Coordinates of C-alpha atoms and ligand atoms in Angstrom, one line a residue:
Chain B
M234 CA 19.4 39.8 -71.0
S235 CA 22.1 42.1 -72.3
L236 CA 23.8 44.6 -70.1
A237 CA 22.2 47.5 -71.9
A238 CA 18.7 46.1 -71.6
L239 CA 19.3 45.5 -67.9
V240 CA 20.5 49.1 -67.3
R241 CA 17.5 50.3 -69.3
R242 CA 15.1 48.3 -67.2
N243 CA 16.8 49.5 -63.9
K244 CA 16.6 53.1 -65.1
Q245 CA 12.8 52.7 -65.6
Y246 CA 12.5 52.1 -61.9
D247 CA 14.4 55.3 -61.4
F248 CA 11.9 57.1 -63.6
W249 CA 8.8 55.8 -62.0
F250 CA 10.1 56.4 -58.6
S251 CA 10.8 60.0 -59.4
V252 CA 7.3 60.4 -60.8
I253 CA 5.7 59.0 -57.7
S254 CA 7.9 61.1 -55.4
I255 CA 7.1 64.3 -57.3
M256 CA 3.4 63.6 -57.2
C257 CA 3.5 63.1 -53.5
V258 CA 5.3 66.4 -53.0
L259 CA 2.8 68.2 -55.2
F260 CA -0.1 66.7 -53.4
S261 CA 1.3 67.8 -50.0
L262 CA 2.1 71.3 -51.3
L263 CA -1.3 71.7 -52.9
A264 CA -3.2 70.6 -49.8
L265 CA -1.1 73.0 -47.7
T266 CA -1.4 76.0 -50.0
T267 CA -5.1 75.5 -50.3
L268 CA -5.5 75.5 -46.5
L269 CA -3.2 78.5 -46.1
L270 CA -4.8 80.5 -49.0
D271 CA -8.3 79.7 -47.6
L272 CA -7.3 81.0 -44.2
A273 CA -5.5 84.0 -45.6
L274 CA -8.3 85.0 -48.0
E275 CA -10.8 84.9 -45.2
G276 CA -8.7 86.2 -42.4
I277 CA -6.4 88.9 -43.8
P278 CA -9.3 91.3 -44.8
R279 CA -10.5 91.1 -41.1
L280 CA -7.2 92.4 -39.8
S281 CA -7.2 95.9 -38.6
L282 CA -5.9 97.9 -35.7
N283 CA -9.3 97.7 -34.0
F284 CA -9.2 93.9 -34.3
L285 CA -5.9 94.0 -32.3
I286 CA -6.9 96.4 -29.6
S287 CA -10.5 95.3 -28.9
F288 CA -11.7 92.9 -26.3
P289 CA -14.0 90.0 -27.4
S290 CA -17.6 91.0 -27.8
R291 CA -21.0 89.6 -28.5
F292 CA -21.0 91.4 -31.8
A293 CA -18.7 89.8 -34.3
D294 CA -17.6 93.0 -36.0
K295 CA -16.7 94.8 -32.7
A296 CA -14.8 91.7 -31.3
G297 CA -11.0 91.7 -31.2
I298 CA -8.1 89.7 -29.9
L299 CA -6.6 92.0 -27.4
S300 CA -7.0 89.8 -24.3
A301 CA -6.0 86.8 -26.4
W302 CA -2.7 88.1 -27.7
V303 CA -1.8 89.7 -24.4
G304 CA -2.6 86.4 -22.7
T305 CA -0.5 84.5 -25.3
F306 CA 2.3 87.0 -24.7
W307 CA 2.3 86.5 -20.9
V308 CA 1.8 82.7 -21.0
M309 CA 4.7 82.4 -23.5
F310 CA 6.8 84.7 -21.3
I311 CA 6.2 82.6 -18.2
T312 CA 6.8 79.4 -20.3
A313 CA 10.1 80.6 -21.7
F314 CA 11.2 82.0 -18.4
I315 CA 10.7 78.6 -16.7
S316 CA 11.4 76.1 -19.5
I317 CA 14.5 77.6 -21.1
P318 CA 16.9 77.6 -18.1
L319 CA 15.4 74.4 -16.7
G320 CA 15.6 72.6 -20.0
I321 CA 19.1 73.7 -21.0
L322 CA 20.6 73.0 -17.6
S323 CA 18.9 69.6 -17.4
G324 CA 20.1 68.7 -20.8
L325 CA 23.6 70.0 -20.1
Y326 CA 23.7 68.1 -16.8
L327 CA 22.6 64.8 -18.3
E328 CA 25.0 65.0 -21.2
E329 CA 28.0 66.6 -19.7
Y330 CA 28.0 66.0 -16.0
A331 CA 25.9 63.0 -15.1
P332 CA 27.7 59.6 -14.7
K333 CA 26.7 57.3 -17.5
N334 CA 24.8 54.5 -15.6
K335 CA 21.5 52.7 -15.5
L336 CA 19.8 55.5 -13.7
T337 CA 20.7 58.2 -16.2
Q338 CA 19.9 55.8 -19.0
F339 CA 16.4 55.3 -17.5
I340 CA 15.9 59.0 -17.1
E341 CA 17.1 59.6 -20.7
I342 CA 14.6 57.1 -22.1
N343 CA 11.8 58.6 -20.1
I344 CA 12.5 62.1 -21.2
S345 CA 12.4 61.0 -24.8
N346 CA 9.1 59.2 -24.1
L347 CA 7.6 62.3 -22.4
S348 CA 8.0 64.3 -25.6
A349 CA 5.6 61.8 -27.3
V350 CA 2.9 62.0 -24.6
P351 CA -0.3 63.7 -25.9
S352 CA -0.6 67.3 -24.7
I353 CA -3.9 66.7 -23.1
I354 CA -2.3 64.3 -20.7
F355 CA 0.0 67.1 -19.6
G356 CA -3.2 69.2 -19.1
L357 CA -4.7 66.6 -16.8
M358 CA -1.5 66.3 -14.8
A359 CA -1.3 70.1 -14.5
L360 CA -4.9 70.3 -13.4
G361 CA -4.1 67.9 -10.6
I362 CA -0.8 69.4 -9.5
F363 CA -1.0 73.1 -10.2
V364 CA -4.7 73.8 -9.9
H365 CA -5.8 71.3 -7.2
S366 CA -2.8 70.5 -5.1
L367 CA -0.8 73.8 -5.3
H368 CA -3.9 76.0 -5.6
L369 CA -2.4 78.2 -8.3
G370 CA -5.9 78.6 -9.7
Q371 CA -6.9 78.8 -13.4
S372 CA -4.2 81.4 -13.9
L373 CA -1.6 82.7 -16.3
L374 CA 1.0 81.0 -14.0
T375 CA -0.7 77.7 -14.2
A376 CA -0.9 78.0 -18.0
G377 CA 2.8 78.9 -18.2
L378 CA 3.8 76.0 -15.9
T379 CA 1.7 73.6 -17.9
L380 CA 3.2 74.5 -21.2
S381 CA 6.7 74.5 -19.6
L382 CA 6.2 70.9 -18.6
L383 CA 5.0 70.1 -22.1
I384 CA 8.0 71.5 -23.9
L385 CA 10.7 70.8 -21.3
P386 CA 11.4 67.4 -22.9
I387 CA 11.8 69.0 -26.3
I388 CA 14.4 71.5 -25.0
I389 CA 16.2 68.9 -23.0
V390 CA 16.5 66.5 -26.0
A391 CA 17.6 69.4 -28.3
T392 CA 20.2 70.5 -25.8
R393 CA 21.6 67.0 -25.4
E394 CA 21.8 66.5 -29.1
A395 CA 23.5 69.8 -29.7
V396 CA 26.0 69.1 -26.9
R397 CA 26.6 65.5 -28.1
A398 CA 27.4 66.8 -31.6
I399 CA 30.6 68.5 -30.2
P400 CA 33.5 66.2 -30.9
T401 CA 35.5 64.7 -28.0
S402 CA 38.6 66.1 -29.6
I403 CA 37.4 69.6 -28.9
R404 CA 36.7 68.9 -25.3
E405 CA 40.0 67.2 -24.9
A406 CA 41.8 70.2 -26.5
S407 CA 40.2 72.4 -23.8
Y408 CA 41.1 70.1 -20.9
A409 CA 44.6 69.6 -22.3
L410 CA 45.2 73.3 -21.9
G411 CA 44.3 73.1 -18.2
A412 CA 40.7 74.2 -18.4
T413 CA 38.3 73.1 -15.7
Q414 CA 35.0 71.4 -16.5
W415 CA 33.1 74.7 -15.9
Q416 CA 35.5 76.6 -18.2
T417 CA 35.1 74.0 -20.9
V418 CA 31.3 74.2 -20.6
K419 CA 31.3 78.0 -20.6
H420 CA 33.9 78.6 -23.3
H421 CA 33.2 75.7 -25.6
I422 CA 30.2 73.5 -24.9
L423 CA 27.6 76.2 -24.6
P424 CA 28.8 78.5 -27.4
Y425 CA 29.3 75.6 -29.9
S426 CA 25.9 74.1 -29.1
F427 CA 24.1 77.5 -29.0
G428 CA 22.7 77.1 -32.5
G429 CA 21.2 73.7 -31.9
I430 CA 19.9 74.7 -28.5
A431 CA 18.4 78.0 -29.7
T432 CA 16.7 76.2 -32.6
G433 CA 15.3 73.6 -30.3
V434 CA 14.0 76.2 -27.9
I435 CA 12.3 78.2 -30.6
I436 CA 10.7 75.1 -32.1
A437 CA 9.5 74.2 -28.6
L438 CA 8.0 77.6 -28.0
S439 CA 6.3 77.6 -31.4
R440 CA 4.7 74.4 -30.4
A441 CA 3.6 75.8 -27.1
I442 CA 2.1 78.9 -28.7
G443 CA -0.4 76.9 -30.6
E444 CA -1.3 74.5 -27.8
T445 CA -5.0 74.5 -27.0
A446 CA -6.0 71.2 -25.3
P447 CA -4.0 71.3 -22.1
L448 CA -5.0 75.0 -21.5
I449 CA -8.6 74.2 -21.9
T450 CA -8.0 71.4 -19.4
V451 CA -6.5 73.7 -16.8
G452 CA -9.3 76.1 -17.3
A453 CA -8.6 78.8 -19.8
L454 CA -11.5 81.2 -20.2
T455 CA -13.0 81.9 -23.6
F456 CA -14.3 85.3 -22.9
I457 CA -12.1 87.8 -21.1
A458 CA -12.8 91.5 -21.3
F459 CA -9.9 92.8 -19.2
L460 CA -6.1 92.6 -19.2
P461 CA -4.3 90.6 -16.5
H462 CA -2.8 92.5 -13.6
S463 CA -0.9 89.7 -12.1
F464 CA 0.2 86.1 -13.0
M465 CA -2.5 84.8 -10.8
D466 CA -5.3 86.3 -13.0
P467 CA -7.4 84.2 -15.3
F468 CA -6.3 83.9 -18.8
T469 CA -7.1 83.2 -22.4
V470 CA -4.8 82.7 -25.4
L471 CA -5.0 83.1 -29.2
P472 CA -5.8 79.4 -30.1
I473 CA -8.5 79.3 -27.4
Q474 CA -10.1 82.6 -28.7
L475 CA -9.9 81.1 -32.1
F476 CA -11.5 77.8 -31.0
N477 CA -14.3 79.7 -29.3
W478 CA -15.1 81.8 -32.4
I479 CA -15.1 78.9 -34.7
S480 CA -17.5 77.0 -32.5
R481 CA -20.1 79.8 -32.8
P482 CA -22.8 79.2 -35.4
Q483 CA -22.6 82.7 -37.0
A484 CA -20.4 83.1 -40.1
E485 CA -19.1 86.5 -39.0
F486 CA -17.4 84.9 -36.0
H487 CA -15.7 82.4 -38.4
V488 CA -14.2 85.4 -40.1
N489 CA -12.8 86.5 -36.8
A490 CA -11.4 83.1 -36.2
A491 CA -9.6 83.2 -39.5
G492 CA -8.2 86.6 -38.6
A493 CA -6.9 85.2 -35.3
G494 CA -5.6 82.2 -37.2
V495 CA -3.6 84.4 -39.5
I496 CA -2.0 86.1 -36.6
L497 CA -1.2 82.9 -34.8
L498 CA 0.2 81.3 -38.0
T499 CA 2.3 84.4 -38.7
L500 CA 3.8 84.2 -35.2
T501 CA 4.6 80.6 -35.6
L502 CA 6.2 81.0 -39.0
L503 CA 8.2 84.0 -37.7
M504 CA 9.6 81.9 -34.9
N505 CA 10.5 79.1 -37.2
A506 CA 12.2 81.6 -39.6
V507 CA 14.3 82.9 -36.7
A508 CA 15.2 79.3 -35.9
I509 CA 16.3 78.6 -39.5
I510 CA 18.3 81.8 -39.6
I511 CA 20.1 81.0 -36.4
R512 CA 20.9 77.5 -37.5
Y513 CA 22.2 78.7 -40.8
R514 CA 24.4 81.4 -39.2
V515 CA 25.9 79.0 -36.7
R516 CA 26.4 76.3 -39.2
K517 CA 28.4 78.6 -41.3
K518 CA 30.7 79.5 -38.4
I519 CA 31.2 76.3 -36.6
T520 CA 32.9 73.4 -38.4
W521 CA 35.0 70.8 -36.8
Chain N
M144 CA 76.7 68.1 -21.7
V145 CA 75.0 66.7 -18.7
T146 CA 71.4 65.8 -19.2
T147 CA 68.9 65.8 -16.4
F148 CA 65.7 63.9 -16.0
K149 CA 62.5 65.8 -16.7
A150 CA 60.3 62.8 -15.8
Q151 CA 60.7 59.3 -14.7
V152 CA 58.1 56.5 -15.2
Q153 CA 58.4 53.8 -12.7
N154 CA 56.6 50.4 -12.8
L155 CA 53.6 52.0 -14.5
H156 CA 50.6 49.8 -15.1
F157 CA 47.5 51.3 -16.8
Y158 CA 44.1 49.7 -16.9
Y159 CA 41.1 50.6 -19.1
G160 CA 38.5 49.0 -16.8
T161 CA 39.9 45.5 -16.5
V162 CA 42.0 45.6 -19.6
E163 CA 45.7 46.1 -18.8
A164 CA 47.0 48.4 -21.6
L165 CA 50.4 49.2 -20.1
K166 CA 52.4 46.6 -18.3
N167 CA 55.1 47.6 -15.9
I168 CA 56.6 50.5 -17.9
S169 CA 59.8 52.2 -16.6
I170 CA 61.3 54.9 -18.7
S171 CA 63.2 58.1 -18.1
I172 CA 62.5 61.3 -20.0
Q173 CA 65.5 63.6 -20.5
E174 CA 65.1 67.3 -20.2
K175 CA 65.1 69.3 -23.5
K176 CA 65.4 66.2 -25.6
V177 CA 63.0 64.5 -28.0
T178 CA 61.9 61.1 -26.9
A179 CA 60.1 59.1 -29.5
M180 CA 57.7 56.2 -28.8
I181 CA 57.3 53.7 -31.6
G182 CA 55.6 50.4 -31.9
P183 CA 52.8 48.6 -33.8
S184 CA 49.2 49.8 -33.6
G185 CA 47.6 49.1 -30.3
C186 CA 50.8 48.7 -28.3
G187 CA 49.9 51.5 -25.9
K188 CA 51.8 54.5 -27.1
T189 CA 48.9 56.9 -26.9
T190 CA 47.9 55.3 -23.6
L191 CA 51.3 56.1 -22.1
L192 CA 51.4 59.6 -23.6
R193 CA 48.0 60.4 -22.0
C194 CA 49.2 59.3 -18.6
F195 CA 51.6 62.2 -18.5
N196 CA 48.8 64.8 -18.5
R197 CA 46.3 62.5 -16.8
M198 CA 44.0 62.7 -19.7
H199 CA 42.6 59.3 -18.7
D200 CA 41.0 61.0 -15.7
L201 CA 38.4 62.4 -18.0
Y202 CA 36.8 59.0 -18.4
P203 CA 35.4 56.6 -15.8
G204 CA 36.9 53.2 -15.1
N205 CA 40.5 54.1 -16.0
R206 CA 43.2 53.3 -13.4
Y207 CA 46.9 54.0 -13.0
E208 CA 49.3 52.0 -10.9
G209 CA 52.9 52.9 -10.4
E210 CA 54.5 56.3 -10.6
I211 CA 55.5 59.1 -12.9
T212 CA 57.9 61.5 -11.1
L213 CA 58.0 65.0 -12.5
Y214 CA 61.2 67.0 -11.9
P215 CA 62.5 69.4 -10.7
E216 CA 60.2 68.9 -7.7
G217 CA 60.2 65.1 -7.8
K218 CA 56.5 64.6 -7.2
N219 CA 54.5 61.6 -8.4
I220 CA 52.0 63.1 -10.7
L221 CA 49.8 60.0 -10.7
D222 CA 49.1 60.6 -7.0
P223 CA 45.3 61.3 -6.7
K224 CA 46.2 64.3 -4.6
V225 CA 47.8 66.0 -7.6
D226 CA 45.3 68.1 -9.4
P227 CA 45.2 67.1 -13.1
I228 CA 44.1 70.6 -14.0
E229 CA 47.3 72.0 -12.5
L230 CA 49.3 69.3 -14.2
R231 CA 47.9 70.1 -17.6
M232 CA 48.9 73.7 -17.2
R233 CA 52.5 72.5 -17.1
I234 CA 52.3 69.7 -19.7
G235 CA 50.9 70.6 -23.2
M236 CA 49.5 68.2 -25.7
V237 CA 49.2 68.1 -29.5
F238 CA 46.8 65.6 -30.9
Q239 CA 46.9 63.3 -33.8
K240 CA 44.1 65.2 -35.7
P241 CA 44.4 69.0 -35.7
N242 CA 41.6 70.1 -33.3
P243 CA 41.4 73.9 -33.3
F244 CA 38.5 75.4 -31.6
P245 CA 35.8 76.9 -33.9
K246 CA 37.0 80.3 -32.9
S247 CA 39.4 82.8 -34.5
I248 CA 43.1 82.0 -34.9
Y249 CA 43.9 84.6 -32.2
E250 CA 41.4 83.2 -29.8
N251 CA 42.7 79.7 -30.3
V252 CA 46.2 80.7 -29.2
A253 CA 44.9 83.0 -26.5
Y254 CA 42.7 80.3 -24.9
G255 CA 45.3 78.8 -22.6
L256 CA 46.0 82.3 -21.2
R257 CA 42.3 83.0 -20.7
V258 CA 42.1 79.8 -18.7
R259 CA 44.9 81.2 -16.5
G260 CA 42.8 84.2 -15.9
I261 CA 45.0 86.6 -17.9
T262 CA 42.8 89.3 -19.4
Q263 CA 45.2 92.1 -20.2
K264 CA 45.0 92.6 -24.0
S265 CA 48.6 93.7 -24.4
I266 CA 50.0 90.6 -22.7
I267 CA 47.7 88.2 -24.6
G268 CA 48.5 89.9 -27.9
E269 CA 52.3 89.7 -27.3
K270 CA 52.1 86.0 -26.3
V271 CA 49.9 85.2 -29.3
E272 CA 52.4 86.7 -31.7
E273 CA 55.4 85.1 -29.9
S274 CA 53.7 81.6 -30.0
L275 CA 52.7 81.9 -33.6
R276 CA 56.2 83.0 -34.6
Y277 CA 57.7 80.1 -32.6
A278 CA 55.3 77.7 -34.3
A279 CA 56.4 79.1 -37.7
L280 CA 52.9 80.2 -38.6
W281 CA 53.0 83.9 -38.0
D282 CA 53.9 85.0 -41.5
E283 CA 51.1 82.9 -42.9
V284 CA 48.4 84.2 -40.6
K285 CA 49.4 87.6 -39.4
D286 CA 47.0 89.3 -41.7
R287 CA 44.0 87.2 -40.7
L288 CA 44.3 86.6 -37.0
Y289 CA 40.6 87.2 -36.5
H290 CA 39.5 84.7 -39.2
L291 CA 38.2 81.3 -38.2
A292 CA 40.8 78.7 -37.6
S293 CA 38.9 76.2 -39.6
N294 CA 39.8 78.1 -42.8
L295 CA 43.4 77.1 -42.4
S296 CA 44.9 74.1 -44.1
G297 CA 45.4 70.9 -42.2
G298 CA 49.1 71.6 -41.7
Q299 CA 48.5 75.1 -40.7
Q300 CA 45.8 74.0 -38.2
Q301 CA 48.3 71.6 -36.7
R302 CA 50.9 74.3 -36.3
L303 CA 48.1 76.5 -34.8
C304 CA 47.5 73.7 -32.2
I305 CA 51.2 73.7 -31.5
A306 CA 51.2 77.5 -31.0
R307 CA 48.2 77.1 -28.8
T308 CA 50.2 74.7 -26.6
L309 CA 53.3 76.9 -26.7
A310 CA 51.4 79.9 -25.4
I311 CA 51.0 78.3 -22.0
D312 CA 54.8 77.8 -21.7
P313 CA 54.6 74.1 -21.0
E314 CA 57.5 72.2 -19.5
I315 CA 56.8 69.1 -21.5
I316 CA 55.0 68.9 -24.9
L317 CA 53.3 65.6 -25.8
F318 CA 52.8 64.9 -29.5
D319 CA 50.5 62.1 -30.5
E320 CA 51.4 61.3 -34.2
P321 CA 51.2 65.0 -35.0
T322 CA 51.9 64.5 -38.7
S323 CA 49.9 61.4 -39.5
A324 CA 47.1 63.6 -41.1
L325 CA 49.5 65.8 -43.0
D326 CA 51.2 65.8 -46.4
P327 CA 55.0 65.6 -46.7
T328 CA 55.6 69.3 -46.9
A329 CA 53.5 70.0 -43.8
T330 CA 55.2 67.1 -42.1
Q331 CA 58.6 68.5 -42.8
K332 CA 57.6 71.8 -41.3
I333 CA 56.5 70.2 -38.1
E334 CA 59.6 68.1 -37.9
E335 CA 61.8 71.2 -38.2
L336 CA 59.6 72.8 -35.6
M337 CA 60.3 70.1 -33.1
E338 CA 64.0 70.6 -33.7
T339 CA 63.7 74.2 -32.6
L340 CA 61.2 73.4 -29.8
K341 CA 63.6 71.2 -28.0
E342 CA 65.9 74.1 -27.2
K343 CA 63.2 75.2 -24.7
Y344 CA 60.9 72.2 -24.1
T345 CA 61.0 68.6 -23.3
I346 CA 59.3 66.7 -26.0
I347 CA 57.7 63.2 -26.1
T348 CA 56.3 62.2 -29.5
V349 CA 54.5 59.2 -30.8
T350 CA 55.1 58.2 -34.4
H351 CA 54.5 55.4 -36.8
N352 CA 57.1 56.8 -39.2
M353 CA 60.5 55.2 -38.5
Q354 CA 62.4 57.8 -40.6
Q355 CA 60.7 60.5 -38.5
A356 CA 61.7 58.9 -35.3
A357 CA 65.2 58.6 -36.5
R358 CA 65.3 62.2 -37.7
V359 CA 63.8 64.1 -34.9
S360 CA 64.4 62.1 -31.7
D361 CA 67.3 61.8 -29.3
Y362 CA 65.8 58.8 -27.5
T363 CA 63.5 56.1 -28.8
A364 CA 61.3 53.7 -26.9
F365 CA 59.9 50.6 -28.6
F366 CA 56.7 49.2 -27.3
Y367 CA 55.0 45.9 -28.0
L368 CA 51.6 44.7 -26.6
G369 CA 51.7 47.1 -23.7
E370 CA 55.3 46.4 -22.7
L371 CA 58.4 48.5 -23.2
I372 CA 60.7 46.3 -25.2
E373 CA 63.7 48.5 -25.6
F374 CA 64.7 52.0 -24.8
D375 CA 67.9 53.7 -25.8
K376 CA 69.5 56.6 -27.6
T377 CA 67.9 56.8 -31.0
E378 CA 71.1 56.0 -32.9
N379 CA 71.6 52.8 -30.9
I380 CA 68.0 51.7 -31.5
F381 CA 68.3 52.2 -35.2
T382 CA 71.8 51.0 -35.8
N383 CA 72.3 48.5 -33.2
P384 CA 69.1 47.3 -31.5
K385 CA 69.7 44.8 -28.7
V386 CA 66.4 43.0 -28.8
K387 CA 65.4 41.0 -31.9
K388 CA 61.8 42.2 -31.8
T389 CA 63.0 45.8 -32.1
E390 CA 65.1 45.0 -35.1
E391 CA 62.3 43.2 -36.8
Y392 CA 60.0 46.2 -36.2
I393 CA 62.3 48.9 -37.4
T394 CA 63.3 47.0 -40.4
G395 CA 59.7 46.6 -41.3
R396 CA 59.3 42.9 -40.9
F397 CA 56.1 43.3 -38.9
G398 CA 53.8 46.0 -37.5
Ligands
LIG731 N1 39.2 53.8 -24.2 C1 39.7 52.5 -24.3 N2 39.0 51.5 -23.6 C2 39.5 50.3 -23.7 N3 40.6 49.9 -24.3 C3 41.3 50.9 -24.9 C4 40.9 52.2 -25.0 N4 41.8 52.9 -25.7 C5 42.7 52.1 -26.1 N5 42.4 50.8 -25.7 C6 43.2 49.6 -25.9 O1 44.5 49.8 -25.3 C7 45.5 49.3 -26.1 C8 46.5 50.4 -26.4 O2 45.9 51.4 -27.2 P1 46.6 52.7 -27.7 O3 45.6 53.6 -28.3 O4 47.4 53.2 -26.6 O5 47.5 52.2 -28.8 P2 48.6 52.9 -29.8 O6 49.9 52.3 -29.6 O7 48.4 54.4 -29.6 O8 48.0 52.5 -31.2 P3 48.0 53.4 -32.6 O9 49.3 53.3 -33.1 O10 47.0 52.6 -33.4 O11 47.5 54.7 -32.2 C9 44.8 48.8 -27.4 O12 44.8 47.4 -27.3 C10 43.5 49.4 -27.4 O13 42.5 48.5 -27.9
LIG732 MG1 47.7 56.0 -30.8

């Protein structure tokens, strides 16, 4: 075979490969847009101020998501309050302070594994520990703790990766100027890994905000017609309200579900957008 | 002119775990002179340099044996009782690859002062300018002190790293192949800089470039496989080496 013919044949593979790739992309995009459009078309018309400030109701057109989004807000607040400091400090300790030995290696592997555990397992664990052993009840606090456990591994792994990305030469430059370990961490490690950590935290929280299974397991209510007064009060959250409405037979409730879905989706997308912006900003500023 | 010792290495052995990277090194460093360390790759130049500021303490498994006495007080700085943090405040280091912090030019130079707890703006500002001037970088950066250091060229970054070290008024400056990542013009600038720096500082520099060693240094130490083969005034090493191995190396027959 001549060289030209060989190149022509090789290029044909190029061509067919691009065709297949483009088709895959189109298919995924199409499926996704259809889903989103379907949700948006059904849900957006349902959105109104009343929908946001009404409690759930037996009547679909009077029902709203007030207790759901307030619940989501508080559960996320507790989750963030617990998981962010705990996750960042654990990641920092494991990467920057802990001696590199068999034990830390073992811990490292287990943390990575934890992020792959199905969320319902976390729910079962939380039911055993927080509800039954610690008697925290089926409360906002239990929900926040449960979701904290769920996303801790994500935050720890993100922190470790962000810290690990900082070159040794930068650490050594700091130490060579007489900095202590804490000064090095405070002035260099944390600021330079901030982008990666913040991105990881937001991604983790946007995962938590949509979680349903573990919260059902620890006893989320599906019908709450009051706002919580303390973290020990019973709770519901957006995805659970959504799940409740979608499981009703009446079509009007399905419209409510779509409305709640649009809100939940918007929250998630907003969080991801913030993550992208932070990452972009930091990447522009920090180069080695 | 009478020269005085700034540091004296005595029977120094250094181990990376079980690997003995330095074998029984003894060498005297003269104050306000440039001492060059040469030798083929892997002979232990960097390892020795990093003993002076106890950089090896950062990693587990490293072990020193022997002494490095720092003058004027005559204390052994390898003594575990000596705090490496304190030591590094007195001994500056410039690395092979420029490693500015991803901060502004100003903040890079100011960092050593911040570590020392100096917060007064006027003092920091003065010291930053003085250091940048001394490192022959001031004119090139004075209009963009608050720009990111990463926007500078490689040679400028390296001079910034030198300025960063000068700002803490070190007694000794350690250079580990400071010009190996730079073009000839930038290299020349750094060499000239060393010439002026030795009026105030004691300098130890590692280099792979024989001409550079000959040009900038007063004393030269030749290492081979973790041992000090020959140490003498630079002119003697380059014109009249006593050991055959040294001669072979500087004439380029191996290494
Ligand atoms: N972290 C380390 N762990 C184990 N061995 C090391 C380590 N760093 C260096 N060595 C070994 O110690 C010896 C001396 O290394 P060193 O880096 O001091 O050489 P060098 O003279 O600076 O070489 P080069 O000119 O290539 O920079 C080499 O054999 C090297 O393989
Ligand atoms: Mg080296």
